Structure formats: C-alpha cells, structure tokens
Amino acid sequence: MRRALAYAALIALAAFLVAPFAWMVLVSLHPTRAPIPDYGELIPAHAQWQNYWLVLTNSEVPVARFALNSVFVAVCVVSGQLVVCSLAAYGLARIRFPGADAVFFLFVASMMFAGVVTQIPVYLLMRDLHWLDTYAALVVPGLSSAFNVFLLRQFMVGIPRELDEASQIDGAGHLRIYAQVVMPLCKPALATAAAFTFFAVWTDFFWPLLATNSMRMRTLEVGLSIFKNSYGATNWPLQMAAAVVTLMPMVVVFVLAQRWFVRGIQMSGIK
Amino acid sequence: MEATWPKWGAVALVLCLAGCQPAGQPKTVLRIAVWNAVGDDSDSARIEREVIEEFERLHPGVEVQMENIPGSQEYVRKLLLSFVAGAEPDVIRLDASSAAVFIENGVLRDLSTDIAGPDGIDLDEFFPNTVEIARRGDAVYAIPVDFTPLVVYYNKRLFDEAGVGYPKAGWTWAEFLRSAKALTRDGKFGYTFGNWMPGWLPWVWNGGGDVLGPDGRAVGVADSPKTVAAVDWLRDLIVRHQVAPSLSQMAAEGAAPFANAEAAMETSGHWNLTGLANAPKIKLSEIGVAPIPVKEPGQKPVTVIYESGWAIGKHCRQPRLAWEFVKYYTSQPVQRKVQSSGVGICARKDIARERANTNLEMEFLKIVPSGRMPWGASIEGYDFVESEGQKAMDGILKSGRDTRSALHEFAVRVDRQLGKT
C-alpha cells in the first residue's frame, strides 16, 4: 500500500514535470501561425511534422547551421576543458610544489566571481585578438573552468600516491603518469565534468550573443531567441518546433549521462 | 591503456584553430544591427530581404550583413558593449524606447550635416513627432522608419452582439467602463488588461498622472494623487468591476483573450494587426481602433508613439556608405515596399497616407497627432522604471497592496536608481 502510494505520487510528479514538454511538442505539431490552442484543442487533428522540416531548412534563420555551431563549440570546449582542467588538477593534486595550496585557493576563490564580471574584459581581449565573430571567441575563453579543476583535483587527491611512486620506479615521468595512470582512474570525474560542461556550454546565451555578430556564427541558444523574435507570438508552432530541436540534444545527453550527474553532485557536495 | 587524452586535446585545438580563421571577405561589408525578424516565413522577412538585395545590386562590391540581435534588453547591452569596444556595427536600428541610452552617451553620429547636405533628406516628409524622438536641439541622431501609437482595439462583432455602440474619438473613462460592463457577458470580458507598463502608462497620462516629472524625478509624480487615482481605476477594472480577467486568470489561460474573441477590447499597437490577421476567431474586418479614452469630457487625449529608425555610429568607418543605406531605406519607393508588410505605420507621411486606404488605417492616422515620445527616448535607464513599475502594479493587483504606498515606494526606488535623490 505504501509502495503504491509512493508510485502514485512519483507518477503524478513525473506527469507534472513532463507536461510542459508534452505541451511544447503538441503545440509544435499545429499548423503554422495557429494561435496557442486551448487545452481542449491541444492535440492537433493532423500533426504537422513538416514544421520541423521548415525550421531546420529555413534559409534565413539557418537552424541546422546553429546546431552545427553548437555541436562544434560544445565538443571543443568539453574536450578542451577535460585536457586543460585535468592537467591543472594533476599539478595541484599530485605534484608537491611551494604555494600549491595558495594556487588552489586562488582557483577556488575565482569561483566566487560571477561570470558577467569578466565578460567585458574578455570581450575587449577578443576584439584585440580580432577573434570576435569567430569560433575562437566561442571556444577559447571557455577552455578552463575553476569548478572542473576543483572537481578533478578533489578526485585525484583520493587516488593512492603509491601508484605514482610505483610508476616513477618504472621510469615514468609526470606526463606518462598523468596519461596512463591517473586519467584512466579519473573516468567517473571526467564524465561528470564533461556532462556539466556540456550543459553549461549548450545553454550559454549571453556570451555567444556578445561574441558573434553574423547569422552563420550563432549558436542554437541565440538562434532560438531570433526565432522567438522572428516568429513571435503569431507563430507558436514553429517556435515550439525550434525549441524542441534545441532541447533534444540536451535530453539525449542527460539520459546518457544521468548517473554521472548524480555522482558529480555527490562528489562536489561531499568532498 | 593508450594515452588518448592528449591526442584528443590536440585534435580539439587543431579544430579550434581551424575555426579561428575569419572568413575571407573581399567585399566591403556594411554591418547593420536589427532586432526584428528577418527569418520567418512572413511577408516582412521576404520584403526586407529583397530590399537589401536591391541595395547590394545598386552598390557593387558592397555586402550588407544584417546582424539580428534578439531581445530588446540584450540588444541594448550588446550594442553598448560593442560601442565601448569600438566593434560596433555601422548602422543600428534605434528603438524609441531605448534611444536615450545611445544618444545621451554620445555614441551616435549627428546626422544633421548629412540631412542638410546635397545628398540629404527632407525631414518635413516625416511625421514631426517621430523625428523629435531622436532630435536634441539642432542635432538629429536617427531617421525614423516606422512607428505606432498605442490604441484601444475593439471587436465590432462582440460590440454588435452586446448592442453596444462603437467607441468614438474623445470618449471618456466612464463611457469605456459602461461599454466594458455591457460587453462582459457569456464568459467573455469587456477588456483585457496585461501588466505591461508601456501599455498602461498612457491610461495614467489620460488620467492626468505620470511616472516622471519634467526634471526626471519620480517622487511627487508617480505617487501623486492623479497617478494613484488612475492606477486605482485600472485596478478596479479587474478587482471591483470584473470587466477584465485577473492576471492569474490570464496566466492560467495562456491564450490571448482578444485574439481568441474572449475579450472585446485591448490596448496595443499597429503590430498587433499582423497577428490578428491570422487569428482564426476574429476577422480583420471585425476590428476597430479608437484612442485611449480620457478621464474627463473635453480633455485632450494623449498616447505614446513607439518608433524605430536608422542611426549611424559616431565613429563609423564608412559613414558615406552608411548614410547612403539610411537614405535608400527611408526613401519613398523603398518604404512603399517595406511598409506593405503592415507591421507599423510608415514614418513618411506620403506612404502612410497612401496606405491608409481602409477605415482601420485611417483611424490610426487620426490618433497619431496625440502621440508623445516614450520616456525611454529621453531618460537613460528608463528600463529600470518599467521593470519597477510592473512590480508595483503586480503588488497592487496580485497582493492587494495599497496603491499609494506601493507607488511611493516605487517612486523612491526610481529616484535612487536615476540619481535624483
């Protein structure tokens, strides 16, 4: 009985959380330019799947290009961060050097600054480098993350040092220990860092908006806003179709990386 | 285990660097910032594209790069930052609601020399209250393109069904309320009130109140007896007379009551017509517009003019080409084409009159002379006033806050923010 009640409550909660997404999909299947339907008319008589085709192939608002940009930027930033942050974390966790704690403290302290504080100086730097409206402006400023350095460093601290010492006896240098001993053991932390980074990059709006000007350089998040402006209140079905297109990769990544998220919250919260 | 991570890192870096290469552009690129649609399947997008292509054809070697910046606040923030960094577009679409931010910060080019030059523009061809928005003394910072006054839309069919006469010029709050009460029947409302400050402030003006005084101060104006009385009157449309759905009812419904013929009147601008043209439950022929009513009989009505025009950056690297674009875009033949989409009213008097071939358009033109510029055209940071004003109205409508104290607190916050204390 208790279990049944728990399931009923969970099903109700799940339905409550899924409802907006279901609404979004159903509205996206109404004829273009139809107003927001009443609840009674939410299920379309004839599903307009071509709305998705219309959104993806629009020549003026190239959603396919936005998607490609988002994927490219996300892949570069996620892979770049994993390399850069893990190297920094390795140095802080496995190499004893004077001031290591102070450096780590500075990393942690930098997490207290809101991202917007650094946006103007970074923007000016991008301008001076002539990187505005290029992939470099979208990728390079995101190649390091204090949070991921913190996360990976905490994980690496927990790996027995004897492994390093044994490797050193076998003649391994730091790069080999990093690549062949520590990194394979850090896979859970790396997966967590990758998942968090992917979500942050995929949903970032303001920086891609600042750093890019031309339509061909926009990412999906900014592109979707153009859709909002473009299609406006008069074309909800197309706008919802664009929202579904933007959301789908995140849903897929979340489903695949769900356990890493849970683990990440545990790691960053407990350690 | 192979050392795969460094390899992947190297691959990522190579990919990054490959993406760093700026696209080779042998042409002269004219960068133009806009916030409006260029990418939908509407007529306006198609017309805009054709007009730009024609400009490129007339100027061989020139490529126009339209930079669509979504969201009004983001538009201002991004452009201001790009002006500060010297990375701004050549031409920007200047919205009356945020014109002061750009004009007062001196980032725009004074166009008066271009206007008076041999390749100039006759400003008399434009509605004077649209030109005034970007004028400071002899300096003119933008050439107006299109605009709209805020008006009261009404559904003639619902008026006919309720046996209520259509609104007339010079109608009063009492007549409005009488009509709204008669129209509130069969589950439909007489009026729909959204807490959108640009939409309700003209009502306050017509009640003799305001949010800022001539010196830009809010205390003593936003909490004055006339403003308080006007806001109380608006509140009572929902709370006391129940002729408009509450904000929570509106949120729960989600759909637009006027477009769905569930409310007989609403306050909006000309842009509303493009949406209503596609609304299945109302026909364009059933729509009428009237001025926002006045509080007392015989009082002169007033409304707000929302306008947009073209401005050029003060340090524009190709001012001549930028001016040629502005002149081209605001010319009669191009505006005849651009304004055929019907989103706004053309700022050129000749085209606006040409297009006023229906009663509906004629009614809009009759209301134009009563339009005044929005506060955002003259007060830098007015977006704060609007966001705080909406919070104050939320408190009054949703939490039942006392109007006088809510508006006084709002006025104090505004003066503090605008440095008037």
PDB file of C-alpha atoms in Angstrom, chain A residues 32-33 35-36 38-39 41 54 58 60-61 72 76 79-80 82-83 120 123-124 127 131-136 139 143 178-180 183-184 187 190 205-206 209-216 218 222 225-226 229-231 234-235 238, chain B residues 1-3 5-6 8-9 12-13 15-16 19-23 25 31 35-43 49 65-71 74 77-78 81-82 84-87 252-255 260 262 274-275 278-281:
ATOM      1  CA  THR A  32       1.989  27.203 -38.707  1.00  0.00           C
ATOM      2  CA  ARG A  33       0.731  30.555 -37.454  1.00  0.00           C
ATOM      3  CA  PRO A  35      -2.512  30.709 -32.082  1.00  0.00           C
ATOM      4  CA  ILE A  36      -1.832  28.978 -28.770  1.00  0.00           C
ATOM      5  CA  ASP A  38      -6.939  25.880 -25.760  1.00  0.00           C
ATOM      6  CA  TYR A  39      -6.399  22.743 -23.676  1.00  0.00           C
ATOM      7  CA  GLU A  41      -7.744  21.591 -28.796  1.00  0.00           C
ATOM      8  CA  LEU A  54      10.522  24.083 -42.143  1.00  0.00           C
ATOM      9  CA  ASN A  58      14.836  27.851 -43.198  1.00  0.00           C
ATOM     10  CA  GLU A  60      17.124  32.988 -43.393  1.00  0.00           C
ATOM     11  CA  VAL A  61      17.416  31.523 -39.906  1.00  0.00           C
ATOM     12  CA  PHE A  72      31.294  22.126 -32.667  1.00  0.00           C
ATOM     13  CA  CYS A  76      35.771  21.736 -28.487  1.00  0.00           C
ATOM     14  CA  SER A  79      37.308  18.163 -24.786  1.00  0.00           C
ATOM     15  CA  GLY A  80      39.494  21.231 -24.257  1.00  0.00           C
ATOM     16  CA  LEU A  82      38.968  17.976 -19.917  1.00  0.00           C
ATOM     17  CA  VAL A  83      42.567  18.347 -21.068  1.00  0.00           C
ATOM     18  CA  ILE A 120      33.717  42.876 -20.619  1.00  0.00           C
ATOM     19  CA  TYR A 123      35.223  40.811 -24.869  1.00  0.00           C
ATOM     20  CA  LEU A 124      37.902  43.521 -25.196  1.00  0.00           C
ATOM     21  CA  ARG A 127      38.394  42.310 -30.012  1.00  0.00           C
ATOM     22  CA  TRP A 131      38.555  36.928 -32.726  1.00  0.00           C
ATOM     23  CA  LEU A 132      35.056  38.413 -32.466  1.00  0.00           C
ATOM     24  CA  ASP A 133      32.570  36.568 -34.649  1.00  0.00           C
ATOM     25  CA  THR A 134      34.851  33.532 -34.971  1.00  0.00           C
ATOM     26  CA  TYR A 135      34.829  30.096 -33.362  1.00  0.00           C
ATOM     27  CA  ALA A 136      37.877  31.111 -31.351  1.00  0.00           C
ATOM     28  CA  VAL A 139      35.761  28.265 -27.670  1.00  0.00           C
ATOM     29  CA  LEU A 143      38.742  26.206 -22.207  1.00  0.00           C
ATOM     30  CA  TYR A 178      49.042  11.630 -15.853  1.00  0.00           C
ATOM     31  CA  ALA A 179      48.007   9.989 -19.102  1.00  0.00           C
ATOM     32  CA  GLN A 180      48.342   6.312 -18.289  1.00  0.00           C
ATOM     33  CA  MET A 183      43.495   9.714 -16.097  1.00  0.00           C
ATOM     34  CA  PRO A 184      42.104   6.171 -16.543  1.00  0.00           C
ATOM     35  CA  LYS A 187      36.954   8.471 -15.711  1.00  0.00           C
ATOM     36  CA  LEU A 190      35.917  13.270 -16.128  1.00  0.00           C
ATOM     37  CA  PHE A 205      23.241  32.560 -24.150  1.00  0.00           C
ATOM     38  CA  PHE A 206      24.881  35.860 -23.339  1.00  0.00           C
ATOM     39  CA  LEU A 209      25.385  36.646 -28.226  1.00  0.00           C
ATOM     40  CA  LEU A 210      28.187  39.098 -27.402  1.00  0.00           C
ATOM     41  CA  ALA A 211      30.951  37.277 -29.195  1.00  0.00           C
ATOM     42  CA  THR A 212      29.176  36.659 -32.504  1.00  0.00           C
ATOM     43  CA  ASN A 213      27.509  39.018 -34.948  1.00  0.00           C
ATOM     44  CA  SER A 214      26.724  37.199 -38.134  1.00  0.00           C
ATOM     45  CA  MET A 215      23.974  34.666 -38.553  1.00  0.00           C
ATOM     46  CA  ARG A 216      26.436  31.980 -39.648  1.00  0.00           C
ATOM     47  CA  ARG A 218      25.215  31.964 -33.983  1.00  0.00           C
ATOM     48  CA  VAL A 222      20.963  32.546 -29.570  1.00  0.00           C
ATOM     49  CA  SER A 225      15.923  33.690 -29.497  1.00  0.00           C
ATOM     50  CA  ILE A 226      15.998  35.021 -33.030  1.00  0.00           C
ATOM     51  CA  ASN A 229      11.639  37.392 -32.257  1.00  0.00           C
ATOM     52  CA  SER A 230      11.244  36.209 -35.751  1.00  0.00           C
ATOM     53  CA  TYR A 231       8.204  34.013 -35.441  1.00  0.00           C
ATOM     54  CA  THR A 234       1.909  34.767 -34.153  1.00  0.00           C
ATOM     55  CA  ASN A 235       3.754  31.598 -34.996  1.00  0.00           C
ATOM     56  CA  LEU A 238       7.284  26.946 -35.448  1.00  0.00           C
TER      57      LEU A 238
ATOM     58  CA  MET B   1      45.968   1.881 -21.866  1.00  0.00           C
ATOM     59  CA  GLU B   2      46.975   4.301 -24.584  1.00  0.00           C
ATOM     60  CA  ALA B   3      47.459   7.971 -23.860  1.00  0.00           C
ATOM     61  CA  TRP B   5      43.524  12.254 -23.816  1.00  0.00           C
ATOM     62  CA  PRO B   6      46.451  14.343 -25.063  1.00  0.00           C
ATOM     63  CA  TRP B   8      42.047  14.265 -28.270  1.00  0.00           C
ATOM     64  CA  GLY B   9      43.180  17.567 -26.789  1.00  0.00           C
ATOM     65  CA  ALA B  12      40.343  19.817 -30.328  1.00  0.00           C
ATOM     66  CA  LEU B  13      42.984  22.545 -30.514  1.00  0.00           C
ATOM     67  CA  LEU B  15      39.779  22.139 -34.776  1.00  0.00           C
ATOM     68  CA  CYS B  16      39.637  25.372 -32.756  1.00  0.00           C
ATOM     69  CA  GLY B  19      37.721  27.721 -36.813  1.00  0.00           C
ATOM     70  CA  CYS B  20      39.684  30.830 -35.868  1.00  0.00           C
ATOM     71  CA  GLN B  21      40.240  31.826 -39.456  1.00  0.00           C
ATOM     72  CA  PRO B  22      37.996  34.742 -40.301  1.00  0.00           C
ATOM     73  CA  ALA B  23      36.014  34.173 -43.458  1.00  0.00           C
ATOM     74  CA  GLN B  25      35.525  38.848 -47.472  1.00  0.00           C
ATOM     75  CA  ARG B  31      27.157  45.880 -40.797  1.00  0.00           C
ATOM     76  CA  TRP B  35      16.267  43.259 -33.585  1.00  0.00           C
ATOM     77  CA  ASN B  36      13.345  42.445 -35.776  1.00  0.00           C
ATOM     78  CA  ALA B  37      12.549  39.411 -37.840  1.00  0.00           C
ATOM     79  CA  VAL B  38      14.498  38.626 -40.939  1.00  0.00           C
ATOM     80  CA  GLY B  39      13.981  34.939 -40.913  1.00  0.00           C
ATOM     81  CA  ASP B  40      10.346  33.977 -40.727  1.00  0.00           C
ATOM     82  CA  ASP B  41       8.001  32.997 -43.477  1.00  0.00           C
ATOM     83  CA  SER B  42       6.160  36.310 -43.323  1.00  0.00           C
ATOM     84  CA  ASP B  43       5.930  38.982 -45.975  1.00  0.00           C
ATOM     85  CA  ARG B  49      15.497  40.528 -47.999  1.00  0.00           C
ATOM     86  CA  GLN B  65      25.495  41.983 -43.154  1.00  0.00           C
ATOM     87  CA  MET B  66      22.287  42.082 -41.140  1.00  0.00           C
ATOM     88  CA  GLU B  67      23.085  41.343 -37.501  1.00  0.00           C
ATOM     89  CA  ASN B  68      19.951  40.196 -35.786  1.00  0.00           C
ATOM     90  CA  ILE B  69      20.221  40.662 -32.032  1.00  0.00           C
ATOM     91  CA  PRO B  70      17.371  39.031 -30.156  1.00  0.00           C
ATOM     92  CA  GLY B  71      15.606  40.673 -27.220  1.00  0.00           C
ATOM     93  CA  GLU B  74      20.094  42.181 -24.938  1.00  0.00           C
ATOM     94  CA  ARG B  77      23.511  45.654 -23.777  1.00  0.00           C
ATOM     95  CA  LYS B  78      25.299  44.097 -26.698  1.00  0.00           C
ATOM     96  CA  LEU B  81      29.393  46.983 -25.209  1.00  0.00           C
ATOM     97  CA  SER B  82      30.330  46.917 -28.880  1.00  0.00           C
ATOM     98  CA  VAL B  84      32.591  50.819 -25.895  1.00  0.00           C
ATOM     99  CA  ALA B  85      34.919  48.304 -27.535  1.00  0.00           C
ATOM    100  CA  GLY B  86      34.867  50.096 -30.889  1.00  0.00           C
ATOM    101  CA  ALA B  87      33.485  46.972 -32.523  1.00  0.00           C
ATOM    102  CA  ALA B 252      -3.739  30.276 -16.483  1.00  0.00           C
ATOM    103  CA  GLU B 253      -5.482  30.759 -19.823  1.00  0.00           C
ATOM    104  CA  GLY B 254      -2.214  31.318 -21.649  1.00  0.00           C
ATOM    105  CA  ALA B 255      -4.004  32.272 -24.846  1.00  0.00           C
ATOM    106  CA  ASN B 260      -9.477  34.494 -29.315  1.00  0.00           C
ATOM    107  CA  GLU B 262     -12.826  36.240 -25.425  1.00  0.00           C
ATOM    108  CA  THR B 274      -0.176  41.129 -38.312  1.00  0.00           C
ATOM    109  CA  GLY B 275      -1.014  38.582 -35.605  1.00  0.00           C
ATOM    110  CA  ASN B 278      -4.033  35.079 -38.803  1.00  0.00           C
ATOM    111  CA  ALA B 279      -6.211  34.640 -35.713  1.00  0.00           C
ATOM    112  CA  PRO B 280      -8.982  32.160 -36.529  1.00  0.00           C
ATOM    113  CA  LYS B 281     -11.633  33.613 -34.186  1.00  0.00           C
TER     114      LYS B 281
END
